[in-house]
mmCIF file of C-alpha atoms in Angstrom:
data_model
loop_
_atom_site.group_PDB
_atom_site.id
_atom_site.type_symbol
_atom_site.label_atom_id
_atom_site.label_comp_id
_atom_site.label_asym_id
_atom_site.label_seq_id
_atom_site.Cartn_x
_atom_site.Cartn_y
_atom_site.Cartn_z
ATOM 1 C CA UNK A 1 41.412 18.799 -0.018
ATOM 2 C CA UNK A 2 40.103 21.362 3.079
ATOM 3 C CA UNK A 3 43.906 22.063 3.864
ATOM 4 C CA UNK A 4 44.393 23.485 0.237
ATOM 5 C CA UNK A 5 43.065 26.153 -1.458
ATOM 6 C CA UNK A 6 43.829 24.593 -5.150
ATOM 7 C CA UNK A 7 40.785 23.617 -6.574
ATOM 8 C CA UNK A 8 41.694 20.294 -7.724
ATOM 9 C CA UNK A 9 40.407 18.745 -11.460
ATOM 10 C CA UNK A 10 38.834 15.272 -12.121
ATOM 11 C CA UNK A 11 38.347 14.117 -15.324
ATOM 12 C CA UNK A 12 36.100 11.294 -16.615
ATOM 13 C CA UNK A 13 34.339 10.018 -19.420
ATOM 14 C CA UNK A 14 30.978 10.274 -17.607
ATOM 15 C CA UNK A 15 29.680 12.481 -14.639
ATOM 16 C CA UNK A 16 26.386 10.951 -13.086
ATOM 17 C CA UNK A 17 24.492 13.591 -11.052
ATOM 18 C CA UNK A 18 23.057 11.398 -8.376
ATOM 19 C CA UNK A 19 23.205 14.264 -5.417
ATOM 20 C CA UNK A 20 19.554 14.758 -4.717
ATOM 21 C CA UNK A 21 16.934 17.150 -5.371
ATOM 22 C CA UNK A 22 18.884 20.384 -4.833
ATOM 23 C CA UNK A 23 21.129 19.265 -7.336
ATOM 24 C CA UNK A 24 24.442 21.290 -7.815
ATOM 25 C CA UNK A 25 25.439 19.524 -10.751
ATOM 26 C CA UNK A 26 21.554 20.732 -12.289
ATOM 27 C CA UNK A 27 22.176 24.369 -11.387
ATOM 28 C CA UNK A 28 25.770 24.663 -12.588
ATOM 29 C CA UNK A 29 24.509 23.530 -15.952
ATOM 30 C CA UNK A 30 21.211 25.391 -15.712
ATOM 31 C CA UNK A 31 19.105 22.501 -16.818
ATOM 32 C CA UNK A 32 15.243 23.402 -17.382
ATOM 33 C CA UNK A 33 12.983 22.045 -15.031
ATOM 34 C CA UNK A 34 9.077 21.946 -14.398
ATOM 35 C CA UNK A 35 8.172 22.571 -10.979
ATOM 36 C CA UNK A 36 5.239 22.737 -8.621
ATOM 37 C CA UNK A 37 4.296 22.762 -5.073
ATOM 38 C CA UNK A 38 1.351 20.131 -3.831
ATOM 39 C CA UNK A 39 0.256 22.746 -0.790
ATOM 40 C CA UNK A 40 1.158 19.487 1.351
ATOM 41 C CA UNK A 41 3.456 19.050 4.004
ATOM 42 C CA UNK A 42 5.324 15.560 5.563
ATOM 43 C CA UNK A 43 6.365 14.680 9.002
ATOM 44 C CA UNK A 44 8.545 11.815 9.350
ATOM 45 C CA UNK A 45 9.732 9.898 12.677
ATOM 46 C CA UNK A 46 10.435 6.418 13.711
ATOM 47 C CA UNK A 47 8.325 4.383 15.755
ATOM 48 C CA UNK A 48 8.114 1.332 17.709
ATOM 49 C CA UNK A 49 5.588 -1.295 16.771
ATOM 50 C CA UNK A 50 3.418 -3.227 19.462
ATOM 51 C CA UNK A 51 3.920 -6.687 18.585
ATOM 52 C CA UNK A 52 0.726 -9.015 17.519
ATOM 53 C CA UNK A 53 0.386 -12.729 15.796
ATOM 54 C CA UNK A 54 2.041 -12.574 12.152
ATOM 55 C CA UNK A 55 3.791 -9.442 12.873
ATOM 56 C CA UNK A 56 6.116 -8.995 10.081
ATOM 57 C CA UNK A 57 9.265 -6.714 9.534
ATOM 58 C CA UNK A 58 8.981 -6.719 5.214
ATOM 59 C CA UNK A 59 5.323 -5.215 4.921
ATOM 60 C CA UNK A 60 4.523 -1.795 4.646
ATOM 61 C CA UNK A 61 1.543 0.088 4.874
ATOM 62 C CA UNK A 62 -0.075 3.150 3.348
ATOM 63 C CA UNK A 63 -3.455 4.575 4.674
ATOM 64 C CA UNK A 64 -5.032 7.939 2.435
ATOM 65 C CA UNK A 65 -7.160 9.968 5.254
ATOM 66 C CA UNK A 66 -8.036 13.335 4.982
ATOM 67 C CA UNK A 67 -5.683 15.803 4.161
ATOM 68 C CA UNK A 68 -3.113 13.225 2.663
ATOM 69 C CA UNK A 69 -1.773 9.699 3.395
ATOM 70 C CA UNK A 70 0.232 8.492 6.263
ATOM 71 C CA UNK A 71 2.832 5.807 5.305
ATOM 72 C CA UNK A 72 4.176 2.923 7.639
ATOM 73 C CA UNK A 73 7.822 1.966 6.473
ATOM 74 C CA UNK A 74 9.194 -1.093 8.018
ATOM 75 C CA UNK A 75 13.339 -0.822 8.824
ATOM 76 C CA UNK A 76 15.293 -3.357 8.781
ATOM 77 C CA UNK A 77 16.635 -5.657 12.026
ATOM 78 C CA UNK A 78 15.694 -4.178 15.557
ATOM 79 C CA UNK A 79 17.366 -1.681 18.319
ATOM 80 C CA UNK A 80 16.513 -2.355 22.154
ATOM 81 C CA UNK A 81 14.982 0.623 23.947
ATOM 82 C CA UNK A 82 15.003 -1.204 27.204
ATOM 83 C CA UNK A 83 18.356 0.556 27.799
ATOM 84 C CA UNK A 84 17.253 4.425 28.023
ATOM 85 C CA UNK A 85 14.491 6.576 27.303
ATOM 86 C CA UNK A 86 12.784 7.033 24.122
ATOM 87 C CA UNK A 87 11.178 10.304 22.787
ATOM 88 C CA UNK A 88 7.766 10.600 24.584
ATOM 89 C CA UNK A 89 9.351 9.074 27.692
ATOM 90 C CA UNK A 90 8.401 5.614 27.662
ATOM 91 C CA UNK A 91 11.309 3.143 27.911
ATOM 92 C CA UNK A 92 11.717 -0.685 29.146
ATOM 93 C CA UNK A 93 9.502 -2.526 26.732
ATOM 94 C CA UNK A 94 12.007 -4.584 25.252
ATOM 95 C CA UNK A 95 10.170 -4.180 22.013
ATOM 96 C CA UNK A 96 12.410 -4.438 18.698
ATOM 97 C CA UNK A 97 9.737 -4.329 15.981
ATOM 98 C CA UNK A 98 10.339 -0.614 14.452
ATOM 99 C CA UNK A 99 9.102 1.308 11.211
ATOM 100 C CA UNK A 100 9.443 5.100 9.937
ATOM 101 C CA UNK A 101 6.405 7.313 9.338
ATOM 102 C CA UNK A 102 5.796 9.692 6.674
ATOM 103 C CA UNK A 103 2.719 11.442 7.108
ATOM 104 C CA UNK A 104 2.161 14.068 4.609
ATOM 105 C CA UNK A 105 -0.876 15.992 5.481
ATOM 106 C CA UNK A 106 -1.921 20.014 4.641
ATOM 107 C CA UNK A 107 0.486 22.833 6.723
ATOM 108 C CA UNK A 108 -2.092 23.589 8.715
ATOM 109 C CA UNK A 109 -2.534 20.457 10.172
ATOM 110 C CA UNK A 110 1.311 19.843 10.305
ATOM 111 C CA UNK A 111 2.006 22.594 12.088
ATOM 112 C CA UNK A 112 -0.633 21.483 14.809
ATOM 113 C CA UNK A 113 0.488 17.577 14.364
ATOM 114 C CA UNK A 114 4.432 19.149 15.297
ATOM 115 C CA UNK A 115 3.241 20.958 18.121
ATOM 116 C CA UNK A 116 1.371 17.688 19.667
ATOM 117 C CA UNK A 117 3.151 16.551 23.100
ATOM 118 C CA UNK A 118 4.233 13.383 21.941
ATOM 119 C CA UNK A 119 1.314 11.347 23.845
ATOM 120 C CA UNK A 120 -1.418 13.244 22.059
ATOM 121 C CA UNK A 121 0.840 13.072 18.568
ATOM 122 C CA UNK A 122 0.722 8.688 19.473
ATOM 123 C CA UNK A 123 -2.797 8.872 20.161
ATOM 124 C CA UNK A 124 -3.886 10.969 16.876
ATOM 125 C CA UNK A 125 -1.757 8.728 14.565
ATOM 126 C CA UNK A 126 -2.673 5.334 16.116
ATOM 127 C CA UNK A 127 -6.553 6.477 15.508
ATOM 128 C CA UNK A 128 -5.854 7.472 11.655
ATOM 129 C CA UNK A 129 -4.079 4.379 11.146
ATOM 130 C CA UNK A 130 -6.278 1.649 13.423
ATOM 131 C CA UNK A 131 -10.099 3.183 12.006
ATOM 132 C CA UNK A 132 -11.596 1.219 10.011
ATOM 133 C CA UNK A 133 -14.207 2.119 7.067
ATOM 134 C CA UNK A 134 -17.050 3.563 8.146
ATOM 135 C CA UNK A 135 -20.872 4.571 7.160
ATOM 136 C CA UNK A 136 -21.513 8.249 5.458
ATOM 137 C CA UNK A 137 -24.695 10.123 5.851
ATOM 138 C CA UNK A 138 -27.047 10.239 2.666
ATOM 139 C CA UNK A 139 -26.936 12.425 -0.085
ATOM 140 C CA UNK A 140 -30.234 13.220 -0.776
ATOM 141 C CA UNK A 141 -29.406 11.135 -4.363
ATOM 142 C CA UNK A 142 -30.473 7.450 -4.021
ATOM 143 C CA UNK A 143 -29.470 6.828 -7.036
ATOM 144 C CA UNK A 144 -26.176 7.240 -6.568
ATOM 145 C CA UNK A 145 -26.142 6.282 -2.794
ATOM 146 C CA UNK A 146 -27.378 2.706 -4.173
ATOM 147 C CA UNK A 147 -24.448 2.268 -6.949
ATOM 148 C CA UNK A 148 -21.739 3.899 -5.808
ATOM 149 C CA UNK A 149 -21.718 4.796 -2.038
ATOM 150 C CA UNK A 150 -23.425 1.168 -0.849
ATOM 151 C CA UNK A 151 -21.012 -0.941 -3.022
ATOM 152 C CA UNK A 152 -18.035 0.943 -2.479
ATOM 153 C CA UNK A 153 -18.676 0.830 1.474
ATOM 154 C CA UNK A 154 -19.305 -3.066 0.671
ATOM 155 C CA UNK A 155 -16.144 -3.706 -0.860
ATOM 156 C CA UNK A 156 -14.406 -1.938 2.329
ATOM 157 C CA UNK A 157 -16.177 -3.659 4.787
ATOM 158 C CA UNK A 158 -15.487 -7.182 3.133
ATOM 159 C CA UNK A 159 -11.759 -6.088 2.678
ATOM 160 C CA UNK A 160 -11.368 -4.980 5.802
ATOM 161 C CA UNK A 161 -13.250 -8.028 7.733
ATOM 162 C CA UNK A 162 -11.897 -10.797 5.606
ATOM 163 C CA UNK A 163 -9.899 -13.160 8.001
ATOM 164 C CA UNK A 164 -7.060 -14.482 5.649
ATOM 165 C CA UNK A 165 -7.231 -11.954 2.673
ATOM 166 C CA UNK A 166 -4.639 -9.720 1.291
ATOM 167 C CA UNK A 167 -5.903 -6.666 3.572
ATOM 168 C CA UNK A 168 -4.553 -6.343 7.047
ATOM 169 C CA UNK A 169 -4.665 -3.374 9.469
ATOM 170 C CA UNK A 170 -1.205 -1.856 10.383
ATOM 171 C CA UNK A 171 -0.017 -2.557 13.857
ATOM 172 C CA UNK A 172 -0.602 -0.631 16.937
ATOM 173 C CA UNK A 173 2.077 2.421 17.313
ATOM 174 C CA UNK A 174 3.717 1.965 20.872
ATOM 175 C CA UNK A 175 5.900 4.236 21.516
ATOM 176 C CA UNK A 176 8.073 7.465 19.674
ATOM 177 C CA UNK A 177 11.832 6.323 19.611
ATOM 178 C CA UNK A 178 12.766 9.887 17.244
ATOM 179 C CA UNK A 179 12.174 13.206 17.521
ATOM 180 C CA UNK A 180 9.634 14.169 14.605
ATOM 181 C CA UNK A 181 11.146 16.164 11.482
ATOM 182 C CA UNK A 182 9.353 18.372 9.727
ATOM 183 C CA UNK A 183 7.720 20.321 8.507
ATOM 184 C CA UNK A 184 9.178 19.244 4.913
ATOM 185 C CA UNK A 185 7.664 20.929 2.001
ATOM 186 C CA UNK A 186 6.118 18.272 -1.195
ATOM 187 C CA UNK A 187 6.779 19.700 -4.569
ATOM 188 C CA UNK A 188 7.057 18.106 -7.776
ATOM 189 C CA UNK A 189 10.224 18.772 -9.914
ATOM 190 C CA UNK A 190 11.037 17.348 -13.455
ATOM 191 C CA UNK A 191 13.911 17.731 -15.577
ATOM 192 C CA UNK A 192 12.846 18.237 -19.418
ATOM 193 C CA UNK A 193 16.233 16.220 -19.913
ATOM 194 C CA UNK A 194 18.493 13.355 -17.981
ATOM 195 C CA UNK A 195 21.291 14.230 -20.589
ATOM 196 C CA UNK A 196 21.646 17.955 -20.378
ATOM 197 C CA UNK A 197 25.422 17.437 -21.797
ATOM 198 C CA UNK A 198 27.321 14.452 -23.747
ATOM 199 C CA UNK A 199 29.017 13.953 -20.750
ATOM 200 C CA UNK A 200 26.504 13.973 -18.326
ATOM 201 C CA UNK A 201 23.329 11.806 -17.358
ATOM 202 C CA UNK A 202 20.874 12.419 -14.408
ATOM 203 C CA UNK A 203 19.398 9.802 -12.180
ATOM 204 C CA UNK A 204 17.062 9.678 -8.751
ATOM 205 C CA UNK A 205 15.774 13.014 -7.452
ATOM 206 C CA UNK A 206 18.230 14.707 -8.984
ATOM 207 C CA UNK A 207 16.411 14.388 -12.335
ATOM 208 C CA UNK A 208 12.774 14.139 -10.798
ATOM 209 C CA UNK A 209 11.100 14.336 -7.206
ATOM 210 C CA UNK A 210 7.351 13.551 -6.755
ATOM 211 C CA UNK A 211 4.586 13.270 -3.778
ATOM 212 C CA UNK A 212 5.483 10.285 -1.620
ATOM 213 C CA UNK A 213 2.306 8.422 -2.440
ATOM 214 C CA UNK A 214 2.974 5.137 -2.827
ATOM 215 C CA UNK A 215 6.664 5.402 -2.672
ATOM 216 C CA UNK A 216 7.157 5.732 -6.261
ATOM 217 C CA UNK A 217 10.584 7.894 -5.845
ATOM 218 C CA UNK A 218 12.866 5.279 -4.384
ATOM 219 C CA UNK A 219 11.820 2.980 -7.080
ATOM 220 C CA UNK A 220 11.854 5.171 -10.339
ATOM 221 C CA UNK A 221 15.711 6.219 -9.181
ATOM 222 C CA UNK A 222 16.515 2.325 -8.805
ATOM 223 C CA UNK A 223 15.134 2.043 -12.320
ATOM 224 C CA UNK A 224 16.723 4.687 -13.592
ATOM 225 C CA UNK A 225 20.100 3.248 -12.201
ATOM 226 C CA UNK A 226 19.389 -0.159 -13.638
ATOM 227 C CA UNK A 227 18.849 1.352 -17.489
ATOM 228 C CA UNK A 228 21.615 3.061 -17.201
ATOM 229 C CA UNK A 229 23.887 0.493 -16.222
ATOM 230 C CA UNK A 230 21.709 -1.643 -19.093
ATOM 231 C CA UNK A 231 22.854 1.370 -21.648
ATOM 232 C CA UNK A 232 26.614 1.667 -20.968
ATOM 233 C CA UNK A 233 27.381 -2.023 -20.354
ATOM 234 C CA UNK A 234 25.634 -2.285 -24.311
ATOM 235 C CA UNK A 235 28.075 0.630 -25.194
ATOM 236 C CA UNK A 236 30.990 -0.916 -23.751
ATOM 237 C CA UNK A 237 30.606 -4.576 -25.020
ATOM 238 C CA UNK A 238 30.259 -2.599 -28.830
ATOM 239 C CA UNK A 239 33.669 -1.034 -28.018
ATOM 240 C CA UNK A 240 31.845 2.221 -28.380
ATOM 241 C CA UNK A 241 32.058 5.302 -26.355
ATOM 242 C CA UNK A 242 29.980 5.133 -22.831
ATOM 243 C CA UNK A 243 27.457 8.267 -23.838
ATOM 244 C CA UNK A 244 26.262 6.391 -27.523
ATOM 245 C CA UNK A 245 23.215 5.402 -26.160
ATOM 246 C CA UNK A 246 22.469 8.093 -23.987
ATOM 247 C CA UNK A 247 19.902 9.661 -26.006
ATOM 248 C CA UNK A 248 17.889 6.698 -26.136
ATOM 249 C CA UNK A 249 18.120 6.597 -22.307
ATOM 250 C CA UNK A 250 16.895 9.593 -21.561
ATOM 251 C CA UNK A 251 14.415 9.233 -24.161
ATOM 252 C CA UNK A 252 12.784 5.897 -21.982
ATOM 253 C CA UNK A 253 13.380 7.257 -18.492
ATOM 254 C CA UNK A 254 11.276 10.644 -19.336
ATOM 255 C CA UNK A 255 8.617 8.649 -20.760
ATOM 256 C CA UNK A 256 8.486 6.385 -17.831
ATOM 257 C CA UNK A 257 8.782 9.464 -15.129
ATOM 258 C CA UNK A 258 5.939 10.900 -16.588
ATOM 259 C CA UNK A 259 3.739 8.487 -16.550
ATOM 260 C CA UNK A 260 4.198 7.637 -12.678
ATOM 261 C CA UNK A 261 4.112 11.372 -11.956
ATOM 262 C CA UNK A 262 0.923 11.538 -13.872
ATOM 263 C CA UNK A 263 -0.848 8.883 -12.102
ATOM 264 C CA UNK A 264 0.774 9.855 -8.742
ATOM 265 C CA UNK A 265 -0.758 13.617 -10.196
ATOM 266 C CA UNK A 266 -4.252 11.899 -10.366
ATOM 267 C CA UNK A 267 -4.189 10.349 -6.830
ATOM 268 C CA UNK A 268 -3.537 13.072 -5.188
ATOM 269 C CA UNK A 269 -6.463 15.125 -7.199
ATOM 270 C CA UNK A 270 -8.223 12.981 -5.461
ATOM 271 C CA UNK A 271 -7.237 12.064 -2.253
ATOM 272 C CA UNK A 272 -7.063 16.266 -2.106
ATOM 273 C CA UNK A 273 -11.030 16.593 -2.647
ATOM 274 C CA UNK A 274 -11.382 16.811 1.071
ATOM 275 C CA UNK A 275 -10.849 20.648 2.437
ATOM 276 C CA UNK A 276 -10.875 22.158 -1.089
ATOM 277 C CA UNK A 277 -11.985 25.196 -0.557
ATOM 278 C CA UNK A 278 -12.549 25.938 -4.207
ATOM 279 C CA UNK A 279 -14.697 22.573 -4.862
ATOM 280 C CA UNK A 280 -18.580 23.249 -4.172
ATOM 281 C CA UNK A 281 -19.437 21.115 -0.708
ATOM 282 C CA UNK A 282 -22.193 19.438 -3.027
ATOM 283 C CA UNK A 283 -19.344 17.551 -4.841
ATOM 284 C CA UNK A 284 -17.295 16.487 -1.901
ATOM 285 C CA UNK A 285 -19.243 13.776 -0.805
ATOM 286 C CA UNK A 286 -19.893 12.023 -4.568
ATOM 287 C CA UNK A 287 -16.172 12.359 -5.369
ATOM 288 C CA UNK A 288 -15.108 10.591 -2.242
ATOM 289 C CA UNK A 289 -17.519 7.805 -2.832
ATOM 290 C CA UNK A 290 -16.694 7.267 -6.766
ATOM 291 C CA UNK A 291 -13.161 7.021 -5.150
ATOM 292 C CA UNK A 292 -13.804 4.614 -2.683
ATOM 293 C CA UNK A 293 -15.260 2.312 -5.302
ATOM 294 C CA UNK A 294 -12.666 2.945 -7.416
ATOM 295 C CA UNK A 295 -9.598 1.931 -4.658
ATOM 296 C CA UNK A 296 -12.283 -1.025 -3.269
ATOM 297 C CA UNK A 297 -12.533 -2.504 -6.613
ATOM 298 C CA UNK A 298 -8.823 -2.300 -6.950
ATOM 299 C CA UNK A 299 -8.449 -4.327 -4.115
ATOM 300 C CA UNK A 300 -11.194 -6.461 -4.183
ATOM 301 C CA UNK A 301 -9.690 -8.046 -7.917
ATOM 302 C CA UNK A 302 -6.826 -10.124 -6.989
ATOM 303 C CA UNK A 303 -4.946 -9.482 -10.612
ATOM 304 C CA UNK A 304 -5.386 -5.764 -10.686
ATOM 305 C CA UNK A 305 -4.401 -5.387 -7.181
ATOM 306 C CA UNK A 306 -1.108 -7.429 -7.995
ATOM 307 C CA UNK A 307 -0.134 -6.259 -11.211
ATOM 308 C CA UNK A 308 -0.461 -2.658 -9.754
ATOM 309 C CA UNK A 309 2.161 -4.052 -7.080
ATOM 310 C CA UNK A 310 4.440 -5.346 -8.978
ATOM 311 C CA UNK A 311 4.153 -2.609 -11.582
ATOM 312 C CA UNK A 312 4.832 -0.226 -8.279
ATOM 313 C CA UNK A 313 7.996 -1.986 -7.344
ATOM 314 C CA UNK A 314 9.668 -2.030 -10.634
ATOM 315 C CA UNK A 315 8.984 -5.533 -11.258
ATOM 316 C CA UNK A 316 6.422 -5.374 -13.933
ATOM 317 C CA UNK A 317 6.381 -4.761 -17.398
ATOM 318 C CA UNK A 318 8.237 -1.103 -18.562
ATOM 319 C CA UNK A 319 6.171 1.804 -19.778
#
């Protein structure tokens, strides 16, 4: 209560921290975490969407360019902007097609992406997102131009040209209908435990917080929340006490958080080749090819690519 000074008591037989990735519930009870910073940045806005054949509201896109990847999130049901001005000025388009983006890049970059009237900011973003696969120069090593750069540059081109396959370019960005936020700092935080006490369990970022990529975060806290509720709803239908299983709980969810934080880890080794200063310029070029292959095969096998989906959005089989 703000109009008394008595700090009030709750008791219960479980406290779920669920309050995020400054957790007050982790620092009160001084629970030891492993943390580090990925030397990226994110700026996030929403944006109208110019509308196009097959335009749909439920698909979301992800493009990796250099310096990090920019994410297209689609929101759900639209808001006119015909009725006042939008954020770079441009209102009356009656357009109700909207999405958020999260573009997480290197501070540099952020900085100069924040300070971007919002024209130029439109203009920069709609030529990440719209450019398709292109050509690279020759290494000098035919050898490895011929089995790596040429097929991975095949698979991109086929992917990218094929008229009813599962690629598609994201839509045109019309207009800025948010200010842009930002810059926020990525950093990587994991709990060594979800069940610091008896009485407590962690779930969502309060427990764990990762790089964006691929939107693993939203997902791993739903499945966290899912187990749990798997866990007590076993306890209570035993007649035991909520916490019994606990143990075995946290035991699962750390396994499984580590695993998607290790292969987010390895995706953003290298998607982070380009710009490393500390990487010899000799191995830039090879690394990005042997990773184009690698993401162009990916997509070019129909069962990888979908078992990677559903695996992404909790729907495949548990770690």
């Amino acid at each position: 209560d703000s109009n008394n000074d008595t700090p009030n008591s709750i008791r219960a037989r479980l406290l779920i921290a669920a309050d995020g990735a400054n957790s007050q519930i982790v620092k009160r009870l001084q629970v030891p975490q492993t943390k580090r910073s990925y030397d990226r940045q994110s700026i996030i806005c929403t944006v109208s969407l110019q509308h196009r054949p097959g335009l749909k509201r439920n698909v979301a896109y992800q493009k990796f360019v250099r310096g990090g990847p920019i994410a297209l999130l689609p929101t759900w049901g639209g808001i006119p902007v015909n009725s006042g001005s939008s954020a770079s000025g441009n209102a009356g388009n009656n357009e109700d097609f909207y999405g958020n983006i999260v573009w997480s890049t290197t501070p540099t970059k952020a900085a100069r992406l924040l300070a971007l009237p919002s024209p130029r900011f439109l203009e920069e973003l709609n030529r990440e997102l719209q450019n398709g696969p292109t050509s690279s120069q020759p290494s000098g090593l035919p050898l490895l131009d011929s089995l790596v750069k040429f097929a991975g540059e095949g698979l991109a081109l086929k992917a990218w040209n094929e008229p009813n396959g599962a690629f598609s370019t994201p839509p045109v960005i019309s207009d800025l209908v948010s200010k842009r936020y930002g810059p926020m700092e990525l950093k990587l935080s994991q709990c060594h435990t979800y069940h610091p006490h008896p009485r407590v369990a962690l779930i969502g970022d309060a427990g764990h917080t990762f790089h964006p990529m691929a939107g693993q975060g939203l997902n791993l806290g739903l499945s966290d929340v899912e187990s749990l509720c798997a866990n007590l709803q076993k306890a209570q239908t035993g007649g035991m006490e909520l916490n019994t299983f606990l143990q075995e709980w946290d035991r699962e969810r750390l396994v499984e958080s580590t695993a998607i934080m290790g292969g987010i880890q390895v995706l953003h080794g290298f998607f982070s080749v380009a710009g490393n200063q500390e990487l010899p310029a000799a191995l830039e070029l090879p690394i990005g090819w042997v990773r184009s292959l690698g993401m162009n095969g990916i997509q070019s096998l129909g069962v990888v690519r979908k078992g990677l989906a559903r695996l992404a959005a909790g729907v495949g089989p548990r770690v």
